[in-house]
mmCIF file of C-alpha atoms in Angstrom:
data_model
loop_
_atom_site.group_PDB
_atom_site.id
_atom_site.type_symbol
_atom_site.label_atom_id
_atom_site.label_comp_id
_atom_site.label_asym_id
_atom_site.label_seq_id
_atom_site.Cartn_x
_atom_site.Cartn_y
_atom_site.Cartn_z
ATOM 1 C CA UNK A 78 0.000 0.000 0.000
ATOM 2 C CA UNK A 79 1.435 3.516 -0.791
ATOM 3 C CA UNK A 80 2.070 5.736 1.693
ATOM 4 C CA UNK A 81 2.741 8.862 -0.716
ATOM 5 C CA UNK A 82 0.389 11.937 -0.090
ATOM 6 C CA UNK A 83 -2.230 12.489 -3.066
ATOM 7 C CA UNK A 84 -1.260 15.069 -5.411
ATOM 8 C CA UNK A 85 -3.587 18.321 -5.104
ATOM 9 C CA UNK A 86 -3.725 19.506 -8.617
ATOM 10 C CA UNK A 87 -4.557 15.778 -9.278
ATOM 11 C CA UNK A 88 -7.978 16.062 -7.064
ATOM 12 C CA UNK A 89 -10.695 18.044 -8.073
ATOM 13 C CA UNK A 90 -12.452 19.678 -4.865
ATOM 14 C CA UNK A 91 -15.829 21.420 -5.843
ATOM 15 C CA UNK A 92 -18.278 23.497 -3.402
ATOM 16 C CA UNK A 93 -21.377 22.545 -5.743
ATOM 17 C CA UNK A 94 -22.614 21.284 -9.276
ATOM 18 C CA UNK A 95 -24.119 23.865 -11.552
ATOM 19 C CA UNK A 96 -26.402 23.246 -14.240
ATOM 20 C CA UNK A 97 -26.567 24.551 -17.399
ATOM 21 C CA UNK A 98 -29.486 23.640 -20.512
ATOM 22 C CA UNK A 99 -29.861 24.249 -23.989
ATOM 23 C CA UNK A 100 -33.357 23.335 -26.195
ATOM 24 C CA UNK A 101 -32.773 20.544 -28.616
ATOM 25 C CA UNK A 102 -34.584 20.383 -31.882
ATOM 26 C CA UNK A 103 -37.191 17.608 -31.865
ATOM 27 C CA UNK A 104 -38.315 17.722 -35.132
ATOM 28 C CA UNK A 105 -34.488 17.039 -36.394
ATOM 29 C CA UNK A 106 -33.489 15.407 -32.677
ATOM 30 C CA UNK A 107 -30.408 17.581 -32.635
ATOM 31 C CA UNK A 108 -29.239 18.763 -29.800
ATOM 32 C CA UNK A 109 -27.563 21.486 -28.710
ATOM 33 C CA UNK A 110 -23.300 20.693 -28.795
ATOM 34 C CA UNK A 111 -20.928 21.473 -26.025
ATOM 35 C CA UNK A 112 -17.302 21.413 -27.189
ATOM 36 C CA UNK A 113 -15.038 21.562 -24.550
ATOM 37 C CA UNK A 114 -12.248 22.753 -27.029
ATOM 38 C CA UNK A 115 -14.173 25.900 -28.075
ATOM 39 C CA UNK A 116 -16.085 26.637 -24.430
ATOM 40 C CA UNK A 117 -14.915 24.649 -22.390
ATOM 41 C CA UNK A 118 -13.027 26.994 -19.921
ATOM 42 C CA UNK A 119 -16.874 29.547 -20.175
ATOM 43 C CA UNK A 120 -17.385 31.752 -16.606
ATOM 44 C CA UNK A 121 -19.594 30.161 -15.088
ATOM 45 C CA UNK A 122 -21.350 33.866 -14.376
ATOM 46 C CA UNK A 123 -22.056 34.122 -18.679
ATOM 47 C CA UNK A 124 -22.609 30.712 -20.703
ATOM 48 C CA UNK A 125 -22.213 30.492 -24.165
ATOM 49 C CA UNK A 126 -25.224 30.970 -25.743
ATOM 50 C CA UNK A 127 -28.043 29.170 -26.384
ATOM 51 C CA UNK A 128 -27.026 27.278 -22.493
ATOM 52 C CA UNK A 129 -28.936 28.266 -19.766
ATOM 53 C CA UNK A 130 -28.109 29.494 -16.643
ATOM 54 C CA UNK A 131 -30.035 27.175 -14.594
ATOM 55 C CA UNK A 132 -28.613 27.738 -10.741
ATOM 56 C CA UNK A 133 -26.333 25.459 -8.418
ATOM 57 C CA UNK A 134 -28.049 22.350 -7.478
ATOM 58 C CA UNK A 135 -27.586 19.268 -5.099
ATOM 59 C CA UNK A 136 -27.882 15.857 -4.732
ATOM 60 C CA UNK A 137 -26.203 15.487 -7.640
ATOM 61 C CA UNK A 138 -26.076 11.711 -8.702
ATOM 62 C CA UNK A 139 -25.566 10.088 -12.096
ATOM 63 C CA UNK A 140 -26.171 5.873 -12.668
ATOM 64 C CA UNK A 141 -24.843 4.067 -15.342
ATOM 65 C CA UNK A 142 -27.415 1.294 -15.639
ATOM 66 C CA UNK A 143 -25.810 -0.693 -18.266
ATOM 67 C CA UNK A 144 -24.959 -4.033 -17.593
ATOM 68 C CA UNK A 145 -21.344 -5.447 -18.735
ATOM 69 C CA UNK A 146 -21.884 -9.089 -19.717
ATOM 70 C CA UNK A 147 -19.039 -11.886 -20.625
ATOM 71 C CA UNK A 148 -18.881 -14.294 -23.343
ATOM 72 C CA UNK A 149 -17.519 -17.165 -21.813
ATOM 73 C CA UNK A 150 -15.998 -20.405 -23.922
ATOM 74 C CA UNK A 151 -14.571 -24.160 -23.274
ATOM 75 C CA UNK A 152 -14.660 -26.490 -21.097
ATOM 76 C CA UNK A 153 -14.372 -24.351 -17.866
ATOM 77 C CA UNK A 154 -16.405 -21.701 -19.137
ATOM 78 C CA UNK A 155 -13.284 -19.191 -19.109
ATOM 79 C CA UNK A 156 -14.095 -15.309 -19.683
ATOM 80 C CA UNK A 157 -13.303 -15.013 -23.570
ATOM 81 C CA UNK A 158 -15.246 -11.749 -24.450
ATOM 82 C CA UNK A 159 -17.434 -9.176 -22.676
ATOM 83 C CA UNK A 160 -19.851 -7.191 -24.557
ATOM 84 C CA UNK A 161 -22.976 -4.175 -22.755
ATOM 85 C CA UNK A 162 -26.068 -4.990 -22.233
ATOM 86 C CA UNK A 163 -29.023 -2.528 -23.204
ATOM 87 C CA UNK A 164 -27.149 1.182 -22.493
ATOM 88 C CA UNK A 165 -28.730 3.246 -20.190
ATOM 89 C CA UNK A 166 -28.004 6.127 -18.089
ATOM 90 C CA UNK A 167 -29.382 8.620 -15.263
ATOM 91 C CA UNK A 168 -29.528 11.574 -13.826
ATOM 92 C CA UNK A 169 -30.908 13.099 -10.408
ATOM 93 C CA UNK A 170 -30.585 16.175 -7.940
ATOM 94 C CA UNK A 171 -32.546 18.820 -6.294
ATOM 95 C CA UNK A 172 -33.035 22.676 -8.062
ATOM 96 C CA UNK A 173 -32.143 24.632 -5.465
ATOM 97 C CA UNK A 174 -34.036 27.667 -7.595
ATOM 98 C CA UNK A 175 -37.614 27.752 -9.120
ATOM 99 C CA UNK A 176 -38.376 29.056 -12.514
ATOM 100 C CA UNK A 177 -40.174 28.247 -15.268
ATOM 101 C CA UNK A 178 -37.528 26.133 -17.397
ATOM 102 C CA UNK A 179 -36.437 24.564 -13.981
ATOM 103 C CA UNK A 180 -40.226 23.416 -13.095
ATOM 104 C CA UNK A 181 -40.428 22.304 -16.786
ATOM 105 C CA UNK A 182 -37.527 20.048 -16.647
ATOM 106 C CA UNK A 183 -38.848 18.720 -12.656
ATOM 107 C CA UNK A 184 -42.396 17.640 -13.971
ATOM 108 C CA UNK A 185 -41.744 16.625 -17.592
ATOM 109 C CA UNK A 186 -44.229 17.397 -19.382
ATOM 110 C CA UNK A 187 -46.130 20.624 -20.717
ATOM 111 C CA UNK A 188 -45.060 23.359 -18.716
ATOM 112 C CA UNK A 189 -47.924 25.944 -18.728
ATOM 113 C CA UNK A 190 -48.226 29.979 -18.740
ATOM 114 C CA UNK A 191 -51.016 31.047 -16.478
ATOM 115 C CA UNK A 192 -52.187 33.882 -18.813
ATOM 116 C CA UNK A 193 -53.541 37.374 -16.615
ATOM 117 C CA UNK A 194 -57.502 36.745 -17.330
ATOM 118 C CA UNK A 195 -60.560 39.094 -16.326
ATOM 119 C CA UNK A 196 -62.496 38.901 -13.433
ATOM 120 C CA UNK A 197 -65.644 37.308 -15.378
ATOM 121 C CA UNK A 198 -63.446 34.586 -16.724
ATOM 122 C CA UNK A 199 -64.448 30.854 -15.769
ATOM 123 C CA UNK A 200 -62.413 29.201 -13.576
ATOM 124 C CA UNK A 201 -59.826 26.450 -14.488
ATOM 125 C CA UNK A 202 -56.967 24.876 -12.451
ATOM 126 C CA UNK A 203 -54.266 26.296 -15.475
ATOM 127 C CA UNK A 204 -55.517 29.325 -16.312
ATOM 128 C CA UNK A 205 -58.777 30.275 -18.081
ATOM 129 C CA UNK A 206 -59.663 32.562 -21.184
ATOM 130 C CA UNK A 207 -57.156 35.154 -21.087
ATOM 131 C CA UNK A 208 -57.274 38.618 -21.632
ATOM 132 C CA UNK A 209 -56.451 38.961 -25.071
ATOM 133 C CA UNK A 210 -53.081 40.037 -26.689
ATOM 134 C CA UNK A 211 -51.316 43.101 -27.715
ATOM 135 C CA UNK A 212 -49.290 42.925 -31.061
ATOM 136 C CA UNK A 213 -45.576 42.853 -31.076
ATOM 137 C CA UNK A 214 -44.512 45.256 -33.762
ATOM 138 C CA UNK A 215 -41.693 45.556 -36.235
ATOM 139 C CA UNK A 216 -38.032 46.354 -34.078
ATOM 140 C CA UNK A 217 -38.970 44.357 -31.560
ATOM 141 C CA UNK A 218 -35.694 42.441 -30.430
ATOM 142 C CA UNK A 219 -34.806 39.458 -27.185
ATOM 143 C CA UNK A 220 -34.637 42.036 -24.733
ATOM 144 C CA UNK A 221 -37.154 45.142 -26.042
ATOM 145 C CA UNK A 222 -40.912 44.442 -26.914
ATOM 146 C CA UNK A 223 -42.085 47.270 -29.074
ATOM 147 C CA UNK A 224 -45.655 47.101 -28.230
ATOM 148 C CA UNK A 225 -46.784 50.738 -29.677
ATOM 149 C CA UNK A 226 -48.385 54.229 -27.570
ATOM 150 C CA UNK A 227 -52.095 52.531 -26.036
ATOM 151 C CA UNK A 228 -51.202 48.850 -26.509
ATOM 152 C CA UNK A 229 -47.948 49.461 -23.885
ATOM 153 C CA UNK A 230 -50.086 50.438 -21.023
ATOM 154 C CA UNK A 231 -51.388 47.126 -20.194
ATOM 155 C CA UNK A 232 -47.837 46.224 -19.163
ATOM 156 C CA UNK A 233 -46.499 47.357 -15.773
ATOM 157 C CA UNK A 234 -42.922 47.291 -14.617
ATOM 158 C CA UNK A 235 -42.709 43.967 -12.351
ATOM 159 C CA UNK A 236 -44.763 41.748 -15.204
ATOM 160 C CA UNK A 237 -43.841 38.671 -16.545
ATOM 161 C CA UNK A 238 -44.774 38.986 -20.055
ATOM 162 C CA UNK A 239 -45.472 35.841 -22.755
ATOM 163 C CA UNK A 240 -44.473 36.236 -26.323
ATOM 164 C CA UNK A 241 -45.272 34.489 -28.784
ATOM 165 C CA UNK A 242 -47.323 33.826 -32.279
ATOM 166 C CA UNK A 243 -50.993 32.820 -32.278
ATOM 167 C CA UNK A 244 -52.064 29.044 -32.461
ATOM 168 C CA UNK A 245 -53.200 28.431 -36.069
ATOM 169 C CA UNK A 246 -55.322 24.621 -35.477
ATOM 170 C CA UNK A 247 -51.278 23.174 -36.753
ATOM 171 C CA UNK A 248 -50.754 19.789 -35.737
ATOM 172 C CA UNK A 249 -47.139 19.287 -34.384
ATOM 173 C CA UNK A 250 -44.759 20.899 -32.032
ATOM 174 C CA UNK A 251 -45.885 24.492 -30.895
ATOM 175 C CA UNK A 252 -43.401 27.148 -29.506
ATOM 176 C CA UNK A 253 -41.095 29.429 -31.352
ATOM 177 C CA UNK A 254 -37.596 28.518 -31.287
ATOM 178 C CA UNK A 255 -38.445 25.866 -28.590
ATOM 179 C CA UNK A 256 -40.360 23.129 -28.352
ATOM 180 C CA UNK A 257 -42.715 23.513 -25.535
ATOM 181 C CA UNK A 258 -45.528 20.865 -26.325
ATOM 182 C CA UNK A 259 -47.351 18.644 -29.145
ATOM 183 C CA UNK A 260 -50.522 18.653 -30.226
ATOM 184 C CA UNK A 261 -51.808 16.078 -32.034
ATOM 185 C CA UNK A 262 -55.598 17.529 -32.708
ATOM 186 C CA UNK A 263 -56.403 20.899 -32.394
ATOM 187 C CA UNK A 264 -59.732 20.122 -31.064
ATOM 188 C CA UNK A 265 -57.652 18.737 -28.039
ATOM 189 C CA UNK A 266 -56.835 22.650 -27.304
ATOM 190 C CA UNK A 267 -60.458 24.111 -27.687
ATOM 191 C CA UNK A 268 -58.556 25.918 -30.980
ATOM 192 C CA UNK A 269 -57.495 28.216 -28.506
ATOM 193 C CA UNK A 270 -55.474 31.372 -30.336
ATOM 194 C CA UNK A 271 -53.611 32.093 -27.059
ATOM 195 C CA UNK A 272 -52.612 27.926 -26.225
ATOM 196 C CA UNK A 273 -48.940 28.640 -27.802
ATOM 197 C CA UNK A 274 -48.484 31.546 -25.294
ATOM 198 C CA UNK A 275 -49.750 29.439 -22.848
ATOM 199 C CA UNK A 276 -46.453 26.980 -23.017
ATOM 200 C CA UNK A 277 -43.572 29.020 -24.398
ATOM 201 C CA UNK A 278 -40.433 29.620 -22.538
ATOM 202 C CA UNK A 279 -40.176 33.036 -24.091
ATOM 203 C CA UNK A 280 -40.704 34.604 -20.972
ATOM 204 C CA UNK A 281 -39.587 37.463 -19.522
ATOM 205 C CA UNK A 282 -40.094 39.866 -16.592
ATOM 206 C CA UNK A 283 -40.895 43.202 -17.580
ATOM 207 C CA UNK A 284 -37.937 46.178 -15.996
ATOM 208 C CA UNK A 285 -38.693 49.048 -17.881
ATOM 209 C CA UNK A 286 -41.689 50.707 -19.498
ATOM 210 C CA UNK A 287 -41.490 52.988 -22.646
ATOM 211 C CA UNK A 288 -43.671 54.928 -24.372
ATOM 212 C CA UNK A 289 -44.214 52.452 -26.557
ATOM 213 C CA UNK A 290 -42.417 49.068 -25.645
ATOM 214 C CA UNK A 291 -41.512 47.147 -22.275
ATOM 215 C CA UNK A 292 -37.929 46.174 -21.431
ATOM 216 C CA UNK A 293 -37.109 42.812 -20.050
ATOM 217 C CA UNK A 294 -34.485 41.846 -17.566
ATOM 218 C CA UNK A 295 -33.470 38.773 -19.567
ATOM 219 C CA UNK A 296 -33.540 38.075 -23.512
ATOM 220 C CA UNK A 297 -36.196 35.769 -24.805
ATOM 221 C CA UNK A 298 -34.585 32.499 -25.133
ATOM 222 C CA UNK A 299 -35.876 31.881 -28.983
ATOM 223 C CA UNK A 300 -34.002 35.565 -29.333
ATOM 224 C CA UNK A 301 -36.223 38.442 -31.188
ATOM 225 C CA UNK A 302 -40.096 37.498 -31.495
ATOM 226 C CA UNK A 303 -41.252 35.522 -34.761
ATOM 227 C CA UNK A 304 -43.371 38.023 -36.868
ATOM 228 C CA UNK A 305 -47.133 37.628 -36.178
ATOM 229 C CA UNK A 306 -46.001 37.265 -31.982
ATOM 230 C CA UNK A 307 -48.619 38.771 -29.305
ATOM 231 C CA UNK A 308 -47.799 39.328 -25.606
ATOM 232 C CA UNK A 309 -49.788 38.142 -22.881
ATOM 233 C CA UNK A 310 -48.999 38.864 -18.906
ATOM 234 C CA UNK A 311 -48.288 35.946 -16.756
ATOM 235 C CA UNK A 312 -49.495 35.441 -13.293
ATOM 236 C CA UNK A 313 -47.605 32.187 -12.266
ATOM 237 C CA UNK A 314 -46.306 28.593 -13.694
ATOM 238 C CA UNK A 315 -48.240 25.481 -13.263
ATOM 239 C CA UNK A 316 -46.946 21.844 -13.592
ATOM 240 C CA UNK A 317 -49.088 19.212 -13.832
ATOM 241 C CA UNK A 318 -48.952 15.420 -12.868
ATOM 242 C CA UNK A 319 -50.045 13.505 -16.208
ATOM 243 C CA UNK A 320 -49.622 14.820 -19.703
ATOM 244 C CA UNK A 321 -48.186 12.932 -22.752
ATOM 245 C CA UNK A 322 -45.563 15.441 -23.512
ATOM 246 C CA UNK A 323 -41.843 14.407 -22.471
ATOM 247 C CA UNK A 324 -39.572 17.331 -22.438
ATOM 248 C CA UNK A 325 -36.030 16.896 -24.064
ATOM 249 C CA UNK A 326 -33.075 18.997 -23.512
ATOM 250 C CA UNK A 327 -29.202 19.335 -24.304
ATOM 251 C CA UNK A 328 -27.631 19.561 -20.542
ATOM 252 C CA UNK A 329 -24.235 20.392 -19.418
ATOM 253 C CA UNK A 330 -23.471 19.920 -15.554
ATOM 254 C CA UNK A 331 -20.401 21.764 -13.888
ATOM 255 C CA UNK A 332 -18.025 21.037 -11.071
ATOM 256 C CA UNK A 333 -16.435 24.375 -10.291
ATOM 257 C CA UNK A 334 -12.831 23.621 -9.411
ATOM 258 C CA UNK A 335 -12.116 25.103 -5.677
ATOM 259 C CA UNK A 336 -8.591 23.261 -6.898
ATOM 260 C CA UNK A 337 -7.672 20.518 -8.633
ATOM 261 C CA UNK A 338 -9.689 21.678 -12.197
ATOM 262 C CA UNK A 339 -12.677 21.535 -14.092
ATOM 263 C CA UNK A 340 -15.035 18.696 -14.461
ATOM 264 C CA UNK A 341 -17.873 18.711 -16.817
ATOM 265 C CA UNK A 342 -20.874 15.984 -17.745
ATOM 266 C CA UNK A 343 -22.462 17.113 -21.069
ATOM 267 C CA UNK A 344 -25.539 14.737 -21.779
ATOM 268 C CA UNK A 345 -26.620 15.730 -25.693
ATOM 269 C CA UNK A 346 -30.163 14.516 -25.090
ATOM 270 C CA UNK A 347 -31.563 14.481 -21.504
ATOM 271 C CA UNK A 348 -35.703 13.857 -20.878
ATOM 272 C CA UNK A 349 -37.152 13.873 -17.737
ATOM 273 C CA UNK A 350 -38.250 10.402 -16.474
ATOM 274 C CA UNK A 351 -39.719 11.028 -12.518
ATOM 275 C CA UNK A 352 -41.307 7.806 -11.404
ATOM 276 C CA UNK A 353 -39.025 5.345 -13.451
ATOM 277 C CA UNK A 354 -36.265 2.866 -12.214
ATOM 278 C CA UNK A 355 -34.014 0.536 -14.422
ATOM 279 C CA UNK A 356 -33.220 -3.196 -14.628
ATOM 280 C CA UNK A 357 -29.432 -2.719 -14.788
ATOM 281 C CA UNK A 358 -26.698 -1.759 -12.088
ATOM 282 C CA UNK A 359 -25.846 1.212 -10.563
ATOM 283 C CA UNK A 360 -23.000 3.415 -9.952
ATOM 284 C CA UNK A 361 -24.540 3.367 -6.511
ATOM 285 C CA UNK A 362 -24.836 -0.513 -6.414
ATOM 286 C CA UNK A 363 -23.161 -2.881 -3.469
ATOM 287 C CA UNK A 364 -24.159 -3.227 0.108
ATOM 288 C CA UNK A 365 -25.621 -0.615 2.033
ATOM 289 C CA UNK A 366 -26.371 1.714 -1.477
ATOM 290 C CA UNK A 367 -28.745 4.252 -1.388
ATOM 291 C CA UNK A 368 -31.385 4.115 -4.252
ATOM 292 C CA UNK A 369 -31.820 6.796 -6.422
ATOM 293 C CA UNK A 370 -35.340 8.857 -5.224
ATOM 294 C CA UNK A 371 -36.963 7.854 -8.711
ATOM 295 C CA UNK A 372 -36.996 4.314 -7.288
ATOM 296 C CA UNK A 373 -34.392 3.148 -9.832
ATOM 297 C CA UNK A 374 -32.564 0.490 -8.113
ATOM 298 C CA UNK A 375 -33.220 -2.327 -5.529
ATOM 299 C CA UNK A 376 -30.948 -2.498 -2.576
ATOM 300 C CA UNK A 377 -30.334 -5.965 -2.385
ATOM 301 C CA UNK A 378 -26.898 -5.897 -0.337
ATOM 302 C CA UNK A 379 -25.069 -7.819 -3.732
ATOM 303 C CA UNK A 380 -22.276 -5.959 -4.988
ATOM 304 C CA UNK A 381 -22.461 -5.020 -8.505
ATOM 305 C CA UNK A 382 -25.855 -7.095 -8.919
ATOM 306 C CA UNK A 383 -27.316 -6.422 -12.292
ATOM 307 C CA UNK A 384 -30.501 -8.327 -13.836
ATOM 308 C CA UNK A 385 -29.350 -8.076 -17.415
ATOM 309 C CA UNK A 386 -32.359 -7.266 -18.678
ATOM 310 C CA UNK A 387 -34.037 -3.761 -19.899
ATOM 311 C CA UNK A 388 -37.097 -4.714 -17.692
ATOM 312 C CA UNK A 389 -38.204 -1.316 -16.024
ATOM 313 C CA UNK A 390 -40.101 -1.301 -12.876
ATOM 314 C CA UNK A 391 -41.965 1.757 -11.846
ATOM 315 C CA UNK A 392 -41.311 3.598 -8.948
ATOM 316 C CA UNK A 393 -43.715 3.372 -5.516
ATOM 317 C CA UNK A 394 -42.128 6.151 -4.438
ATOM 318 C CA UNK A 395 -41.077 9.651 -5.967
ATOM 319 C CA UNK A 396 -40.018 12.649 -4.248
ATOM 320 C CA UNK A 397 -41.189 15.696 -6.547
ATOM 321 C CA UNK A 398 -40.026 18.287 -3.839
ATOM 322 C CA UNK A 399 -37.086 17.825 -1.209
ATOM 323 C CA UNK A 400 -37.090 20.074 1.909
ATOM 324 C CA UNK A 401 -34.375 21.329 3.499
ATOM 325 C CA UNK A 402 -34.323 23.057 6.970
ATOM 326 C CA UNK A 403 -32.476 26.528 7.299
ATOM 327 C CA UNK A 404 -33.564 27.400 10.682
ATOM 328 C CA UNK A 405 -37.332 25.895 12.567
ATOM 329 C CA UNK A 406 -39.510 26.697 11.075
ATOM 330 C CA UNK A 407 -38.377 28.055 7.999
ATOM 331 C CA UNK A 408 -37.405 25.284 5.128
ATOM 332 C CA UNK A 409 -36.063 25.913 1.873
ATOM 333 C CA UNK A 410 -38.202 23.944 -0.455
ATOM 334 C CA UNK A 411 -35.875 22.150 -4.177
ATOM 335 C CA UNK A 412 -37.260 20.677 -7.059
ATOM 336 C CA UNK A 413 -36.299 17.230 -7.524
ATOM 337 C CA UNK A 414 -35.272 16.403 -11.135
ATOM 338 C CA UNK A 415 -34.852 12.899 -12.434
ATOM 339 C CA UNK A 416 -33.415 12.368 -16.342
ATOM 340 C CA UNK A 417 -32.684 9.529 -18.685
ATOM 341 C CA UNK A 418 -30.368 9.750 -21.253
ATOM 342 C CA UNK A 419 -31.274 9.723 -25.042
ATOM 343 C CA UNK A 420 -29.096 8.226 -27.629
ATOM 344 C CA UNK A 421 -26.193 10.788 -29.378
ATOM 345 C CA UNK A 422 -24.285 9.730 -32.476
ATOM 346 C CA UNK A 423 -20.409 10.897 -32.245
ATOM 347 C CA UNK A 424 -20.070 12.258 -35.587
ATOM 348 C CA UNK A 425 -16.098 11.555 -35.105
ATOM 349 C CA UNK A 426 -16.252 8.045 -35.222
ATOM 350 C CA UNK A 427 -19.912 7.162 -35.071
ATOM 351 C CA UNK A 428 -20.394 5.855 -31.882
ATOM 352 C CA UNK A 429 -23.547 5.768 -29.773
ATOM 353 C CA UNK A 430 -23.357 7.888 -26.348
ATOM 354 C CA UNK A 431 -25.293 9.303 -23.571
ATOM 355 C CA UNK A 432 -22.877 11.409 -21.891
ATOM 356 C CA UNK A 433 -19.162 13.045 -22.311
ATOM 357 C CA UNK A 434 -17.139 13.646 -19.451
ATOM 358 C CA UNK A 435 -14.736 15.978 -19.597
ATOM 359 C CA UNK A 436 -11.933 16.720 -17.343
ATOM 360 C CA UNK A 437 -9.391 20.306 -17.471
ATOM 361 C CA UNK A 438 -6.464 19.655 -15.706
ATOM 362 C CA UNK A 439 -5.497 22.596 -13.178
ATOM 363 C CA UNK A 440 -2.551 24.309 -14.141
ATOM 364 C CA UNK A 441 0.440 22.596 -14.490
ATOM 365 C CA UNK A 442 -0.615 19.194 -13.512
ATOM 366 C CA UNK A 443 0.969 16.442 -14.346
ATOM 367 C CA UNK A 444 -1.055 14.123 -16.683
ATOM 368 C CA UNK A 445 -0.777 11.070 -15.235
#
C-alpha cells in the first residue's frame, strides 16, 4: 500500500454542481453541442449561448445502468469476451431555484403559462380565457418588446410577459424557437389562439416601461419574437402530474474547481423520467447503497448485482419536492429532477453515447 500523499492539482475539490441547458430540436433530434475545445473553460457567471443558466443544485447523482456481460468459452467456461447490455443512463438532484424552465424540466411534461384573465373569466386549475393580446410590432428584439403608444399600457414594470405567435389549429410541435408541447388535434386545445403563449419559454419579466415598448431583464430564449407574436402577462407557472408530452433537452453539468480543475458531464439529449427505475446496475450498487429517489434500483446488499435485462419497474415512491431546513420553522423547499439519457451519435467516429465527461487539468498538472 502507498504511503505517498495524493497530489492536489490531481484532485478536483468542488463546493457545488451547476447546471446549465440548452433546447434541442425535436423535429431534427439535434441537440444542442458542447465542445469543450471551443467553451470549455466559459465563466460560469455568462454561458455560451443558447445554455442556460439554470442555478447550483444538489444531490447530484448520475447511474450508469448498463450491464457489462461476458462471453464465456470451453470447457471451464473461461471469460473469452465481454460485450454491454441494453445502455442506459441517469440523472438526479434537487433545483435549489424555481423558474419556469427549472419546473419544466422537474415535472416533464407541458409546462404551462397562467395567462392574466378578467375577473368574469371561468375558472380552471391552469388558467382560463385570457385577456387577449397586444401585437408585437416591427423592431422588436430578445430584450425590447415594441408594443406601440395605447397597446404598452397594459404592461407594468414587475410583469412577466409571454411572447409568442398565435395558435393556427397546426398539428405538431408548438413554440417558437423551442419546443414547448405537441398537439396532435387541435380540437384537443379548444382551438385556442392564445394555447402557444400558454407553453412558451419566451418569458420574460418586464424592468422598464417605454412609451411604446416594455424592457425585459433577460432576452427571450428563442431571441427576437417571430413576426405575427402577441404578448400576454403571466401570473404564475403550473406543472401538472399527467400529460403525454416528455420534455427533451441538451444539458451540461459543472463542477467548479475550488482546486484541482474543471469537471464537466455534457448529456446531448436528456428527458425527464420522474417515477421510473431501471433493470441494470448502478453506480450506486453494493451493500448498504442508497437508491436513487426515482426508485431506480433495488438495494439488495449484492455488490455489482445487475438483472441483465431492460425490464423497467416503476417507482412506488417519488419525491417531486425535497425540503431542506435553514432554521425551525423556515425550510427551503428544491425541485427534484430525475433524467434519462437519449441516444447521441459521435459524428467523429460514429459511436452511440449518452454522456461526455470531460476533465481540465489545473494548471500545471501532471497528466498522469
Amino acid at each position: 500500500m502507498s504511503t505517498s500523499p495524493v497530489r492536489p492539482a490531481m484532485v478536483p475539490i468542488t463546493r457545488q454542481m451547476r447546471a446549465f441547458f440548452a433546447p434541442v430540436n425535436r423535429t431534427t433530434e439535434t441537440p444542442t453541442i458542447f465542445d469543450p475545445a471551443l467553451a470549455g473553460a466559459f465563466p460560469l457567471d455568462a454561458p455560451p449561448a443558447p445554455w442556460v443558466d439554470l442555478g447550483w443544485m444538489e444531490g447530484f447523482e448520475r447511474y450508469y445502468d448498463t450491464p457489462t456481460e461476458v462471453v464465456r468459452a470451453g470447457a471451464n467456461a473461461m471469460p473469452a469476451a465481454q460485450f454491454r447490455g441494453p445502455t442506459e443512463a441517469r440523472v438526479e438532484f434537487d433545483f435549489r431555484e424555481w423558474g419556469k424552465l427549472q419546473m419544466a424540466l422537474a415535472g416533464g411534461s407541458e409546462h404551462m403559462n397562467v395567462l392574466a384573465t378578467s375577473p368574469s373569466a371561468a375558472p380552471a386549475p391552469s388558467g382560463g380565457t385570457p385577456i387577449a393580446g397586444a401585437a408585437v410590432l416591427q423592431g422588436s428584439t430578445a430584450n425590447q418588446i415594441v408594443l406601440g403608444i395605447g397597446a404598452v399600457a397594459a404592461f407594468a414594470v414587475g410583469d412577466l410577459v409571454a411572447v409568442d405567435v398565435d395558435y393556427q389549429q397546426q398539428i405538431g410541435y408548438v413554440g417558437s424557437g423551442i419546443s414547448a408541447a405537441y398537439v396532435s388535434d387541435p380540437v384537443a386545445v379548444n382551438r385556442d389562439l392564445n394555447y402557444v403563449r400558454r407553453v412558451t419559454f419566451n418569458v420574460g419579466r418586464i424592468v422598464e416601461v417605454t412609451a411604446t415598448s416594455v424592457i425585459l431583464a433577460q432576452p427571450l430564449l428563442s431571441g427576437a419574437p417571430a413576426p405575427g407574436s402577441s404578448a400576454q402577462v403571466v401570473v404564475a407557472f403550473v406543472d401538472r402530474e399527467g400529460g403525454s408530452f416528455f420534455q427533451e433537452w441538451s444539458a451540461l453539468f459543472v463542477a467548479e474547481a475550488e482546486s484541482g480543475g474543471r469537471i464537466c458531464f455534457y448529456y446531448p439529449r436528456l428527458s425527464p423520467n420522474p417515477g421510473a427505475g431501471s433493470g441494470g446496475v448502478s453506480l450506486k450498487s453494493g451493500a448498504g447503497a442508497k437508491p436513487p429517489r426515482s426508485g431506480g434500483m433495488a438495494n439488495n446488499g449484492v455488490v455489482g448485482s445487475a438483472t441483465g435485462n431492460s425490464t423497467r419497474n416503476s417507482s412506488q415512491k417519488f419525491v417531486r419536492e425535497e425540503f431542506t431546513e435553514l432554521a425551525k420553522p423556515l425550510e427551503s423547499v428544491g425541485l427534484h429532477a430525475s433524467f434519462i439519457a437519449l441516444p447521441f451519435t459521435d459524428t467523429n467516429d460514429g459511436k452511440t453515447v449518452l454522456c461526455y465527461r470531460s476533465y481540465f487539468p489545473a494548471a500545471m498538472a501532471a497528466v498522469y
